[in-house]
Each structure stands twice: as C-alpha cells, then as structure tokens.
Tab-separated table of C-alpha atoms and ligand atoms in Angstrom:
chain	number	residue	atom	x	y	z
J	125	UNK	CA	5.462	26.044	-1.183
J	126	UNK	CA	8.619	24.596	0.309
J	127	UNK	CA	9.515	20.968	0.223
J	128	UNK	CA	11.600	20.696	3.410
J	129	UNK	CA	12.090	22.595	6.628
J	130	UNK	CA	15.354	24.426	5.963
J	131	UNK	CA	15.212	27.778	7.734
J	132	UNK	CA	14.988	30.616	5.268
J	133	UNK	CA	17.393	33.471	6.085
J	134	UNK	CA	16.298	37.102	5.994
J	135	UNK	CA	18.425	37.571	2.904
J	136	UNK	CA	19.224	34.943	0.329
J	137	UNK	CA	22.453	35.817	-1.457
J	138	UNK	CA	24.130	33.963	-4.270
J	139	UNK	CA	27.858	33.291	-4.479
J	140	UNK	CA	29.654	35.143	-7.270
J	141	UNK	CA	30.095	31.792	-8.975
J	142	UNK	CA	26.311	31.272	-8.967
J	143	UNK	CA	25.571	34.537	-10.803
J	144	UNK	CA	24.049	34.264	-14.298
J	145	UNK	CA	26.529	34.033	-17.168
J	146	UNK	CA	23.818	34.315	-19.823
J	147	UNK	CA	20.714	36.450	-20.157
J	148	UNK	CA	17.453	34.652	-20.906
J	149	UNK	CA	15.400	35.758	-23.903
J	150	UNK	CA	11.762	34.853	-23.174
J	151	UNK	CA	10.752	35.618	-26.784
J	152	UNK	CA	12.428	32.338	-27.795
J	153	UNK	CA	9.799	30.363	-25.855
J	154	UNK	CA	6.782	32.435	-26.906
J	155	UNK	CA	4.460	30.781	-29.448
J	156	UNK	CA	3.018	34.144	-30.394
J	157	UNK	CA	6.037	36.391	-30.859
J	158	UNK	CA	5.809	40.113	-30.141
J	159	UNK	CA	4.928	42.049	-33.289
J	160	UNK	CA	7.917	43.569	-35.153
J	161	UNK	CA	8.866	47.242	-34.938
J	162	UNK	CA	7.668	49.124	-38.027
J	163	UNK	CA	9.256	51.913	-39.984
J	164	UNK	CA	6.843	54.842	-39.516
J	165	UNK	CA	7.373	56.009	-43.127
J	166	UNK	CA	6.919	52.695	-44.976
J	167	UNK	CA	5.037	50.644	-42.336
J	168	UNK	CA	7.392	47.772	-43.198
J	169	UNK	CA	9.251	45.916	-40.401
J	170	UNK	CA	12.398	47.815	-39.414
J	171	UNK	CA	15.511	46.187	-40.863
J	172	UNK	CA	18.749	45.768	-38.937
J	173	UNK	CA	20.322	48.343	-41.232
J	174	UNK	CA	17.656	50.958	-40.497
J	175	UNK	CA	17.840	50.327	-36.766
J	176	UNK	CA	21.637	50.532	-36.973
J	177	UNK	CA	21.464	54.260	-37.692
J	178	UNK	CA	19.973	54.834	-34.259
J	179	UNK	CA	21.139	51.909	-32.076
J	180	UNK	CA	24.436	49.999	-31.644
J	181	UNK	CA	24.830	46.992	-33.964
J	182	UNK	CA	24.946	44.311	-31.268
J	183	UNK	CA	21.901	45.803	-29.562
J	184	UNK	CA	20.035	45.757	-32.880
J	185	UNK	CA	20.798	42.029	-33.122
J	186	UNK	CA	19.403	41.498	-29.636
J	187	UNK	CA	16.365	43.607	-30.450
J	188	UNK	CA	15.530	41.455	-33.478
J	189	UNK	CA	16.389	38.074	-31.903
J	190	UNK	CA	13.210	36.057	-31.301
J	191	UNK	CA	14.889	32.646	-31.397
J	192	UNK	CA	17.977	32.347	-29.163
J	193	UNK	CA	16.874	31.568	-25.606
J	194	UNK	CA	20.251	32.294	-24.015
J	195	UNK	CA	22.686	35.081	-24.846
J	196	UNK	CA	26.134	35.219	-23.239
J	197	UNK	CA	26.775	38.103	-20.858
J	198	UNK	CA	30.200	39.454	-21.902
J	199	UNK	CA	32.838	39.047	-19.185
J	200	UNK	CA	33.266	42.852	-18.771
J	201	UNK	CA	29.555	43.187	-17.983
J	202	UNK	CA	29.679	40.220	-15.600
J	203	UNK	CA	32.578	41.940	-13.827
J	204	UNK	CA	30.668	45.211	-13.506
J	205	UNK	CA	27.613	43.323	-12.216
J	206	UNK	CA	29.829	41.892	-9.464
J	207	UNK	CA	30.319	45.403	-8.010
J	208	UNK	CA	26.664	45.629	-6.981
J	209	UNK	CA	25.178	42.215	-7.656
J	210	UNK	CA	23.912	39.695	-6.816
J	211	UNK	CA	21.149	41.789	-5.333
J	212	UNK	CA	19.551	40.309	-2.228
J	213	UNK	CA	16.317	38.359	-2.257
J	214	UNK	CA	14.791	39.365	1.052
J	215	UNK	CA	12.269	37.388	3.051
J	216	UNK	CA	9.911	40.078	4.353
J	217	UNK	CA	9.473	38.497	7.788
J	218	UNK	CA	8.736	41.877	9.390
J	219	UNK	CA	6.084	42.762	6.832
J	220	UNK	CA	4.475	39.321	7.191
J	221	UNK	CA	4.307	39.878	10.956
J	222	UNK	CA	2.894	43.381	10.535
J	223	UNK	CA	0.166	42.063	8.198
J	224	UNK	CA	-0.360	38.956	10.347
J	225	UNK	CA	-0.593	36.885	7.179
J	226	UNK	CA	0.180	33.210	6.570
J	227	UNK	CA	1.604	34.250	3.174
J	228	UNK	CA	5.359	34.090	2.661
J	229	UNK	CA	6.604	37.285	1.082
J	230	UNK	CA	9.916	37.813	-0.697
J	231	UNK	CA	11.263	40.829	-2.537
J	232	UNK	CA	14.188	41.237	-4.902
J	233	UNK	CA	15.855	44.532	-4.001
J	234	UNK	CA	17.468	46.426	-6.886
J	235	UNK	CA	18.105	49.707	-5.060
J	236	UNK	CA	21.595	48.833	-3.788
J	237	UNK	CA	23.590	50.945	-6.234
J	238	UNK	CA	24.128	54.680	-6.654
J	239	UNK	CA	21.588	55.002	-9.479
J	240	UNK	CA	19.080	53.645	-6.967
J	241	UNK	CA	17.274	51.343	-9.377
J	242	UNK	CA	17.450	48.300	-11.646
J	243	UNK	CA	18.201	50.553	-14.651
J	244	UNK	CA	21.958	50.089	-14.214
J	245	UNK	CA	21.588	46.434	-15.348
J	246	UNK	CA	20.793	47.565	-18.878
J	247	UNK	CA	22.782	50.830	-18.871
J	248	UNK	CA	26.042	48.951	-18.390
J	249	UNK	CA	25.190	46.512	-21.184
J	250	UNK	CA	24.266	49.277	-23.620
J	251	UNK	CA	27.411	51.269	-22.786
J	252	UNK	CA	29.537	48.148	-23.235
J	253	UNK	CA	28.258	47.493	-26.764
J	254	UNK	CA	28.763	51.153	-27.683
J	255	UNK	CA	32.366	50.881	-26.497
J	256	UNK	CA	32.845	47.623	-28.418
J	257	UNK	CA	31.693	49.411	-31.566
J	258	UNK	CA	34.340	52.115	-30.925
J	259	UNK	CA	31.713	54.825	-30.621
J	260	UNK	CA	32.529	58.137	-28.986
J	261	UNK	CA	29.407	58.255	-26.930
J	262	UNK	CA	25.677	57.845	-26.495
J	263	UNK	CA	22.706	60.167	-26.111
J	264	UNK	CA	19.512	59.694	-24.170
J	265	UNK	CA	16.676	61.479	-22.434
J	266	UNK	CA	15.708	61.380	-18.813
J	267	UNK	CA	12.610	62.532	-17.000
J	268	UNK	CA	12.877	61.984	-13.262
J	269	UNK	CA	16.537	61.111	-13.713
J	270	UNK	CA	17.012	57.433	-12.762
J	271	UNK	CA	17.880	56.308	-16.264
J	272	UNK	CA	20.192	59.266	-16.901
J	273	UNK	CA	22.003	58.529	-13.643
J	274	UNK	CA	22.415	54.838	-14.447
J	275	UNK	CA	23.702	55.624	-17.933
J	276	UNK	CA	26.143	58.239	-16.600
J	277	UNK	CA	27.632	55.641	-14.249
J	278	UNK	CA	27.926	53.091	-17.061
J	279	UNK	CA	29.535	55.577	-19.450
J	280	UNK	CA	32.024	56.715	-16.799
J	281	UNK	CA	33.079	53.079	-16.363
J	282	UNK	CA	33.758	52.622	-20.086
J	283	UNK	CA	35.031	56.157	-20.677
J	284	UNK	CA	32.256	57.075	-23.099
J	285	UNK	CA	30.790	60.490	-23.678
J	286	UNK	CA	27.228	60.673	-22.291
J	287	UNK	CA	24.790	63.356	-23.416
J	288	UNK	CA	21.588	63.465	-21.414
J	289	UNK	CA	18.593	65.600	-22.409
J	290	UNK	CA	16.736	66.186	-19.176
J	291	UNK	CA	13.161	67.467	-19.219
J	292	UNK	CA	13.544	71.136	-18.252
J	293	UNK	CA	11.185	71.123	-15.271
J	294	UNK	CA	13.045	68.113	-13.778
J	295	UNK	CA	16.390	69.783	-14.532
J	296	UNK	CA	15.273	72.730	-12.445
J	297	UNK	CA	13.317	70.823	-9.771
J	298	UNK	CA	15.741	67.910	-9.284
J	299	UNK	CA	19.149	69.591	-9.082
J	300	UNK	CA	20.590	66.714	-7.031
J	301	UNK	CA	19.912	64.129	-9.730
J	302	UNK	CA	21.439	66.478	-12.273
J	303	UNK	CA	24.581	66.877	-10.174
J	304	UNK	CA	24.947	63.118	-9.667
J	305	UNK	CA	24.970	62.750	-13.465
J	306	UNK	CA	27.500	65.569	-13.887
J	307	UNK	CA	29.674	64.078	-11.167
J	308	UNK	CA	29.850	60.924	-13.300
J	309	UNK	CA	30.925	63.108	-16.223
J	310	UNK	CA	27.680	63.326	-18.186
J	311	UNK	CA	26.777	66.383	-20.198
J	312	UNK	CA	23.267	67.326	-19.033
J	313	UNK	CA	21.163	69.669	-21.174
J	314	UNK	CA	17.730	70.971	-20.183
J	315	UNK	CA	15.212	70.090	-22.888
J	316	UNK	CA	13.988	71.739	-25.057
J	317	UNK	CA	17.377	73.269	-25.859
J	318	UNK	CA	18.893	75.369	-28.629
J	319	UNK	CA	21.434	72.618	-29.396
J	320	UNK	CA	19.128	70.697	-31.794
J	321	UNK	CA	16.828	71.639	-34.688
J	322	UNK	CA	13.814	70.081	-33.032
J	323	UNK	CA	14.619	71.844	-29.748
J	324	UNK	CA	14.965	75.247	-31.463
J	325	UNK	CA	11.690	74.672	-33.294
J	326	UNK	CA	9.828	73.835	-30.091
J	327	UNK	CA	11.378	76.807	-28.274
J	328	UNK	CA	10.311	79.164	-31.070
J	329	UNK	CA	6.787	77.771	-30.992
J	330	UNK	CA	6.398	77.528	-27.202
J	331	UNK	CA	8.817	79.953	-25.534
J	332	UNK	CA	9.073	79.236	-21.810
J	333	UNK	CA	7.864	75.617	-22.105
J	334	UNK	CA	8.994	73.345	-19.259
J	335	UNK	CA	9.557	70.465	-21.677
J	336	UNK	CA	8.308	66.903	-21.968
J	337	UNK	CA	9.777	63.436	-22.233
J	338	UNK	CA	8.632	63.184	-25.844
J	339	UNK	CA	10.511	66.334	-26.764
J	340	UNK	CA	13.637	65.184	-24.922
J	341	UNK	CA	13.565	61.863	-26.829
J	342	UNK	CA	13.354	63.729	-30.133
J	343	UNK	CA	16.343	65.881	-29.192
J	344	UNK	CA	18.382	62.876	-28.028
J	345	UNK	CA	17.660	60.952	-31.245
J	346	UNK	CA	18.635	63.978	-33.347
J	347	UNK	CA	21.831	64.479	-31.349
J	348	UNK	CA	22.767	60.818	-31.935
J	349	UNK	CA	21.962	60.633	-35.629
J	350	UNK	CA	23.478	63.994	-36.545
J	351	UNK	CA	26.881	63.406	-34.936
J	352	UNK	CA	29.582	60.986	-36.099
J	353	UNK	CA	30.254	58.236	-33.544
J	354	UNK	CA	27.089	58.546	-31.454
J	355	UNK	CA	24.086	56.285	-30.963
J	356	UNK	CA	20.859	56.675	-29.011
J	357	UNK	CA	20.041	54.449	-26.031
J	358	UNK	CA	16.757	53.841	-24.209
J	359	UNK	CA	16.240	52.580	-20.665
J	360	UNK	CA	12.966	50.657	-20.916
J	361	UNK	CA	10.289	49.315	-23.298
J	362	UNK	CA	12.687	47.766	-25.868
J	363	UNK	CA	13.143	43.985	-26.030
J	364	UNK	CA	16.924	44.350	-25.555
J	365	UNK	CA	16.287	46.090	-22.214
J	366	UNK	CA	14.016	43.249	-21.052
J	367	UNK	CA	16.750	40.827	-22.049
J	368	UNK	CA	19.371	42.599	-19.904
J	369	UNK	CA	16.935	42.846	-17.007
J	370	UNK	CA	16.446	39.057	-17.075
J	371	UNK	CA	19.432	39.028	-14.710
J	372	UNK	CA	16.913	40.007	-11.991
J	373	UNK	CA	14.699	36.988	-12.634
J	374	UNK	CA	17.578	34.560	-13.126
J	375	UNK	CA	19.119	35.535	-9.788
J	376	UNK	CA	15.708	35.369	-8.106
J	377	UNK	CA	15.088	31.887	-9.450
J	378	UNK	CA	18.563	30.669	-8.468
J	379	UNK	CA	18.077	32.001	-4.922
J	380	UNK	CA	14.625	30.400	-4.568
J	381	UNK	CA	15.879	27.111	-5.992
J	382	UNK	CA	18.590	26.995	-3.306
J	383	UNK	CA	15.848	26.608	-0.727
J	384	UNK	CA	13.393	24.643	-2.878
J	385	UNK	CA	10.933	27.527	-2.837
J	386	UNK	CA	8.343	27.738	-5.619
J	387	UNK	CA	6.493	31.047	-5.798
J	388	UNK	CA	2.752	31.089	-6.413
J	389	UNK	CA	2.505	34.754	-7.406
J	390	UNK	CA	5.131	37.075	-8.924
J	391	UNK	CA	4.395	40.790	-8.897
J	392	UNK	CA	6.115	43.815	-10.406
J	393	UNK	CA	5.410	47.440	-11.183
J	394	UNK	CA	5.084	48.267	-14.863
J	395	UNK	CA	6.124	51.525	-16.518
J	396	UNK	CA	7.652	50.459	-19.824
J	397	UNK	CA	7.854	46.906	-18.499
J	398	UNK	CA	11.594	46.289	-18.173
J	399	UNK	CA	11.893	45.310	-14.507
J	400	UNK	CA	8.712	43.249	-14.574
J	401	UNK	CA	9.715	41.553	-17.826
J	402	UNK	CA	13.171	40.820	-16.421
J	403	UNK	CA	11.841	39.481	-13.123
J	404	UNK	CA	9.253	37.151	-14.614
J	405	UNK	CA	11.142	36.011	-17.738
J	406	UNK	CA	12.676	32.737	-16.456
J	407	UNK	CA	9.451	31.817	-14.643
J	408	UNK	CA	7.363	32.715	-17.693
J	409	UNK	CA	9.695	30.493	-19.731
J	410	UNK	CA	8.756	27.540	-17.519
J	411	UNK	CA	5.084	28.380	-17.893
J	412	UNK	CA	5.384	28.720	-21.682
J	413	UNK	CA	7.165	25.358	-21.904
J	414	UNK	CA	4.432	23.772	-19.766
J	415	UNK	CA	6.805	22.878	-16.925
J	416	UNK	CA	5.298	24.982	-14.124
J	417	UNK	CA	2.469	27.403	-13.532
J	418	UNK	CA	2.629	30.770	-11.842
J	419	UNK	CA	0.440	33.859	-11.538
J	420	UNK	CA	2.124	37.007	-12.818
J	421	UNK	CA	0.710	40.416	-11.932
J	422	UNK	CA	1.704	43.714	-13.557
J	423	UNK	CA	0.855	46.745	-11.423
J	424	UNK	CA	0.306	50.148	-12.997
J	425	UNK	CA	-0.962	53.536	-11.796
J	426	UNK	CA	-4.712	54.135	-12.182
J	427	UNK	CA	-3.723	57.494	-13.675
J	428	UNK	CA	-1.664	55.879	-16.471
J	429	UNK	CA	-3.398	52.532	-17.101
J	430	UNK	CA	-1.867	51.275	-20.370
J	431	UNK	CA	-2.480	47.537	-19.809
J	432	UNK	CA	-5.797	47.681	-17.985
J	433	UNK	CA	-7.466	50.351	-20.123
J	434	UNK	CA	-5.215	50.823	-23.164
J	435	UNK	CA	-5.609	49.535	-26.700
J	436	UNK	CA	-3.419	46.821	-28.228
J	437	UNK	CA	-2.254	48.643	-31.329
J	438	UNK	CA	0.735	49.979	-33.225
J	439	UNK	CA	1.812	53.306	-31.782
J	440	UNK	CA	4.736	55.705	-31.620
J	441	UNK	CA	7.180	55.066	-28.786
J	442	UNK	CA	7.728	58.805	-28.329
J	443	UNK	CA	5.641	61.951	-28.411
J	444	UNK	CA	7.898	63.399	-31.115
J	445	UNK	CA	6.995	60.484	-33.451
J	446	UNK	CA	10.584	59.916	-34.571
J	447	UNK	CA	11.034	56.376	-33.187
J	448	UNK	CA	9.779	53.165	-34.851
J	449	UNK	CA	6.188	52.040	-34.329
J	450	UNK	CA	5.685	49.313	-31.760
J	451	UNK	CA	2.621	47.117	-31.273
J	452	UNK	CA	1.755	47.422	-27.629
J	453	UNK	CA	-0.899	48.208	-25.073
J	454	UNK	CA	-0.987	51.981	-25.290
J	455	UNK	CA	-2.902	55.062	-24.247
J	456	UNK	CA	-1.655	56.933	-27.333
J	457	UNK	CA	1.684	58.744	-27.565
J	458	UNK	CA	-0.010	62.067	-26.813
J	459	UNK	CA	-1.364	60.827	-23.466
J	460	UNK	CA	-0.068	62.742	-20.452
J	461	UNK	CA	-1.082	61.708	-16.914
J	462	UNK	CA	-2.976	64.334	-14.896
J	463	UNK	CA	-0.909	67.041	-13.198
J	464	UNK	CA	-1.362	65.597	-9.683
J	465	UNK	CA	0.260	62.285	-10.678
J	466	UNK	CA	3.354	61.771	-8.495
J	467	UNK	CA	4.111	58.062	-8.519
J	468	UNK	CA	6.190	57.667	-11.717
J	469	UNK	CA	5.412	54.953	-14.309
J	470	UNK	CA	4.057	57.644	-16.613
J	471	UNK	CA	4.932	56.034	-19.950
J	472	UNK	CA	1.996	55.802	-22.394
J	473	UNK	CA	2.848	52.333	-23.750
J	474	UNK	CA	4.215	48.956	-22.670
J	475	UNK	CA	6.931	46.552	-23.824
J	476	UNK	CA	5.787	44.608	-26.897
J	477	UNK	CA	6.790	41.325	-25.221
J	478	UNK	CA	4.700	41.953	-22.105
J	479	UNK	CA	1.860	43.278	-24.257
J	480	UNK	CA	1.752	40.000	-26.207
J	481	UNK	CA	1.958	37.881	-23.036
J	482	UNK	CA	-0.859	39.915	-21.509
J	483	UNK	CA	-2.954	39.626	-24.662
J	484	UNK	CA	-2.405	35.849	-24.545
J	485	UNK	CA	-3.706	35.888	-20.941
J	486	UNK	CA	-0.413	34.574	-19.587
J	487	UNK	CA	-0.087	37.587	-17.280
J	488	UNK	CA	-2.606	39.656	-15.292
J	489	UNK	CA	-2.616	43.393	-14.713
J	490	UNK	CA	-4.149	45.626	-12.043
J	491	UNK	CA	-4.138	49.368	-11.547
J	492	UNK	CA	-3.861	51.129	-8.189
J	493	UNK	CA	-4.418	54.696	-7.008
J	494	UNK	CA	-1.468	56.717	-5.809
J	495	UNK	CA	-2.633	57.496	-2.258
J	496	UNK	CA	-2.957	53.751	-1.611
J	497	UNK	CA	0.510	53.277	-3.126
J	498	UNK	CA	2.096	55.822	-0.775
J	499	UNK	CA	0.206	54.316	2.155
J	500	UNK	CA	1.728	50.922	1.314
J	501	UNK	CA	5.153	52.539	0.802
J	502	UNK	CA	5.027	54.162	4.230
J	503	UNK	CA	3.996	50.949	5.967
J	504	UNK	CA	6.751	49.062	4.160
J	505	UNK	CA	9.394	51.680	5.001
J	506	UNK	CA	8.493	51.540	8.680
J	507	UNK	CA	8.710	47.757	9.042
J	508	UNK	CA	11.277	46.696	6.423
J	509	UNK	CA	13.627	49.670	6.768
J	510	UNK	CA	13.943	50.502	3.070
J	511	UNK	CA	12.492	53.785	1.740
J	512	UNK	CA	10.986	52.507	-1.507
J	513	UNK	CA	10.709	54.400	-4.793
J	514	UNK	CA	7.097	55.360	-5.583
J	515	UNK	CA	7.317	53.176	-8.717
J	516	UNK	CA	8.352	50.118	-6.692
J	517	UNK	CA	5.605	50.823	-4.178
J	518	UNK	CA	2.969	49.867	-6.748
J	519	UNK	CA	4.269	46.302	-6.453
J	520	UNK	CA	4.401	46.564	-2.642
J	521	UNK	CA	0.747	47.613	-2.572
J	522	UNK	CA	-0.447	44.611	-4.577
J	523	UNK	CA	1.849	42.176	-2.749
J	524	UNK	CA	0.223	43.386	0.482
J	525	UNK	CA	-3.259	43.015	-1.016
J	526	UNK	CA	-2.505	39.430	-2.064
J	527	UNK	CA	-1.058	38.674	1.386
J	528	UNK	CA	-4.252	40.007	3.006
J	529	UNK	CA	-6.341	37.711	0.778
J	530	UNK	CA	-4.270	34.820	2.159
J	531	UNK	CA	-5.136	35.996	5.652
J	532	UNK	CA	-8.839	35.662	4.819
J	533	UNK	CA	-8.525	32.233	3.238
J	534	UNK	CA	-5.730	30.906	5.455
J	535	UNK	CA	-3.654	29.989	2.399
J	536	UNK	CA	0.143	29.963	2.813
J	537	UNK	CA	0.942	31.312	-0.616
J	538	UNK	CA	4.450	32.360	-1.581
J	539	UNK	CA	4.549	35.849	-3.048
J	540	UNK	CA	7.601	37.358	-4.756
J	541	UNK	CA	7.737	40.981	-5.815
J	542	UNK	CA	10.289	43.280	-7.399
J	543	UNK	CA	11.488	46.185	-5.251
J	544	UNK	CA	13.034	48.187	-8.059
J	545	UNK	CA	14.612	51.059	-6.169
J	546	UNK	CA	14.841	53.643	-3.430
J	547	UNK	CA	12.880	56.877	-3.133
J	548	UNK	CA	15.372	59.449	-1.787
J	549	UNK	CA	14.833	61.758	-4.748
J	550	UNK	CA	11.047	61.528	-4.471
J	551	UNK	CA	10.615	63.314	-1.169
J	552	UNK	CA	8.462	66.066	-2.681
J	553	UNK	CA	5.900	63.381	-3.508
J	554	UNK	CA	6.268	61.801	-0.066
J	555	UNK	CA	5.862	65.296	1.414
J	556	UNK	CA	2.543	65.728	-0.381
J	557	UNK	CA	1.378	62.416	1.021
J	558	UNK	CA	2.591	63.296	4.529
J	559	UNK	CA	0.775	66.640	4.381
J	560	UNK	CA	-2.448	64.929	3.305
J	561	UNK	CA	-2.377	66.886	0.038
J	562	UNK	CA	-2.107	63.917	-2.296
J	563	UNK	CA	-5.166	63.265	-4.436
J	564	UNK	CA	-6.157	60.572	-6.927
J	565	UNK	CA	-7.325	61.160	-10.438
J	566	UNK	CA	-8.570	58.365	-12.629
J	567	UNK	CA	-8.859	59.433	-16.275
J	568	UNK	CA	-12.387	59.303	-17.692
J	569	UNK	CA	-13.179	57.433	-20.898
J	570	UNK	CA	-13.299	60.846	-22.618
J	571	UNK	CA	-9.788	61.673	-21.355
J	572	UNK	CA	-8.522	58.391	-22.796
J	573	UNK	CA	-10.396	58.856	-26.089
J	574	UNK	CA	-8.202	61.883	-26.842
J	575	UNK	CA	-5.069	59.757	-26.606
J	576	UNK	CA	-6.588	56.955	-28.711
J	577	UNK	CA	-7.554	59.470	-31.393
J	578	UNK	CA	-3.843	60.093	-31.986
J	579	UNK	CA	-3.046	56.426	-32.742
J	580	UNK	CA	-1.538	55.982	-36.216
J	581	UNK	CA	-3.624	54.228	-38.844
J	582	UNK	CA	-1.805	50.933	-39.268
Z	891	LIG	C1	12.279	53.388	-14.293
Z	891	LIG	C2	11.811	52.742	-13.062
Z	891	LIG	C3	10.696	51.863	-13.063
Z	891	LIG	C4	9.841	51.593	-14.272
Z	891	LIG	O1	10.463	51.128	-15.414
Z	891	LIG	P1	10.192	49.690	-16.021
Z	891	LIG	O2	10.874	49.723	-17.332
Z	891	LIG	O3	8.720	49.488	-16.137
Z	891	LIG	O4	10.803	48.721	-15.096
Z	891	LIG	C5	10.344	51.245	-11.878
Z	891	LIG	N1	11.006	51.487	-10.740
Z	891	LIG	C6	12.077	52.315	-10.694
Z	891	LIG	C7	12.758	52.536	-9.385
Z	891	LIG	C8	12.505	52.969	-11.844
Z	891	LIG	O5	13.557	53.789	-11.796
C-alpha cells in the first residue's frame, strides 16, 4: 500500500541523522513475556549474578529486561554502525519483472560488510560492553564462521582479545573464513582441542572426531569462565541479540515511512531467530499495541524444522548442556540435521521471544526444502545481482512464493524480506546444486522423536 504516487527509488537510504539512536525491545510490548532462563541445576530462574559469571554485566541487564521499550545505543556503537550502515532497503524491481507479479517486493540487505551478514550488528555491541567492563577479551564458538568473523572485526575495533573455537571440520574445510578471523587478530582454535578440560575429555573419548557446535560452545564457555577477565558471547538466540538486531527493523521502518509504504507481509529466515526478530520487532510492536496489522513469516529449513515441527518446551541451548535452559520451540539439543543439509540454519532451538510470539499466533512459520531454496537463490542472483547466503535464500524463496500468489489473485501486496548476507563462502553448497547433486531430506517423526527424548524434565 502506498498513499501517494512518489516514485520509489531502487534503493532507499537513510541519512546518518535518521539512523536509530535507540534499540527497540519488543518484550516490553508483549502481554505474554518470554519464559525466563532457568538454572539447569536448580531449575530456578537465572539471577543476574549467576548470568554475570558467563556474560558481561550490561548484557545481562539487557537479557533480563522485559519492561524498557527503548534502550540507548551508546555513541561508540552508533559511530561503528555508521561505517557500514544504514544498510539499503532495495526495491526488487528486477525480481518483480522476472516474476511478472503485481506484488511490490523490498529487501533489507545486511551483506554490505566484511563479515557478510547481519551478525556484526550484535558483535559490535557485545564487544563494546566487554570493553566498558575492562575485560581482556571474549570467547565464542563458530560453525560456518560468520559469527566468528563478525566478532573478530568487533574485537579488533575495541582492541579486545578474541578466542574463537571453530568446529574442526569447518576449520579444515573453510580455511578462508579462518584466515579472515586471524587477519582481524582473533585466536582461532579447532574444536575439540586440548586447551580445555571438556575438549581433552571429548578427544580422549572420540579420537579423530571432526567436532560439533555443541562441543565448541562447551569449550568456549569453559575458556571464558576459567580465565580472569574473559566472558562468553553468543551470536543468536539470546534476547540481547534480538535487541541489537532491532536496528535492522528500525531502519527498515524509517525507510518505508519516508515513502508512506506499509508492508502487508514481512518475511525472514530463522536459525536462532536474531535477524527475523530484529527485522520484525518495530512492526510487531505496532501489532501488539493494536495500531497496525501485519503478517510475519518465519522461514526455516525442512531438515531443521524447530518452529513448524518442534515442541515448545524448556531445553538446553547447547549440546554440551552447560548453558541455561530456555523455553523455546526446539527439536532437542541432541538433534543434528541430516548429513546432506547444506543451507545453514541448523540450530535445534529458537529465540524465546519469537517462540512466545509464534505460540501466541502473532507470527507464522513455514519450512522449505533446500533444493527449492537454492533454485530461488540462483534466480535472485541472476536478476538482482547479489549472490545471497543460503540462509538468506530461505526468505527469498518464500517472498517469491507470496509474490506468485499475488500474481494469481491480482493483489498488489507489499512484501518485505530480510536479505541477511552474501554466499561467497558457501560455494561448495552452490556447487552441489549446480552439479544436480543436491538432495532433500525431511526428518521422519521417528527421527524427531530421538531429539525430543533428550528434552530435560522441567
Ligand atoms: C547466522 C546467519 C543467519 C541465521 O541466524 P539468525 O540468528 O536466525 O538470524 C541467517 N543468515 C545469515 C547470513 C547468517 O550468517
């Protein structure tokens, strides 16, 4: 919908002065708040003090804040954002033409920085608060490497030590990602390693293992809690990460408002939920306050369907079971997508905020198969010029599907989707698709039952 006939440019940019100065905390407007994190030993809500052993103090405050709608973005973070933001909101004229649809399609492109994804928006915030607390450094894990890269960039900026535990098979198979991190000064260790107790234990038990994200998380948490002046940081799932990512949605809304555009449908891919949560937050706020109505669609892989086929239950955030319990849509912390899965978004759970919104039927979710995702990615790359990350391409696929429905009905709906990043480091997966070797696997109910059996009794 558009109220006048201003011509919409291919790219809507904001002036620096129009960039958000506060993050928006959607939890403040939720009637049903997300369930609290629980201490796995006592099953009591985690206190700020307990969380403070693992996370930075200011980030703990943000994690526990269900009431303040707006939180100031410190000036140093605003200044860093200015190096690569505002990110463009692009009118996908070429894609609309290709699909011959009356729908109006926009995408918010977050791939315009060296990390190649939206993850830098939270990495810089988390590094800033670690610096403010006079810490020496932070530890984290990385699988494919986007989060580790973003954090390395953020730590370089604030002169913080950055220890990244990288899943061993990725460390070996993605040497370029590893070298980007090292170029930014990060210390990258293949996980499992002999530098932690948990790593040594796993190595003794499974010599020659290629590692897993769960194991890397356990090593990163141990490295943070066993060394003076270190804290652990996480790139998705947590409420603080959704808060930082609200910069995506706030910029999107400001850009649309400039041209009096009201979206009908807002679509994002969902791994742990941070980009989707950030994109929809300000719009969801309007819906929660009864001011406007929108359709929100979370898109997940059919091979890792936490929202569409998961259970809403307390679960471990990591395979190592060292992190607090979170109530979320989950496939069980032991769930691992089938070996042919290539499209990312392989996390077993979902942000507690998005889980609650989904449970309250304020958001929809769909799952898509990976060959259809790469088909959409290829079409998009050829007409819009950007080589999308496989993760982002889940949103592209569903945006295209919705646009094709408009073609059938003749409706001129306005569709906005999040294009979270670029796919240059995912060419092995693209190669499989190009060779016709990519297959789909949808887990059976029996496959999923194994993951559910590992859910804690809460
Ligand atoms: C990490 C990542 C995602 C998924 O993470 P969310 O927390 O669900 O947003 C999506 N796209 C890209 C490019 C990523 O790097």
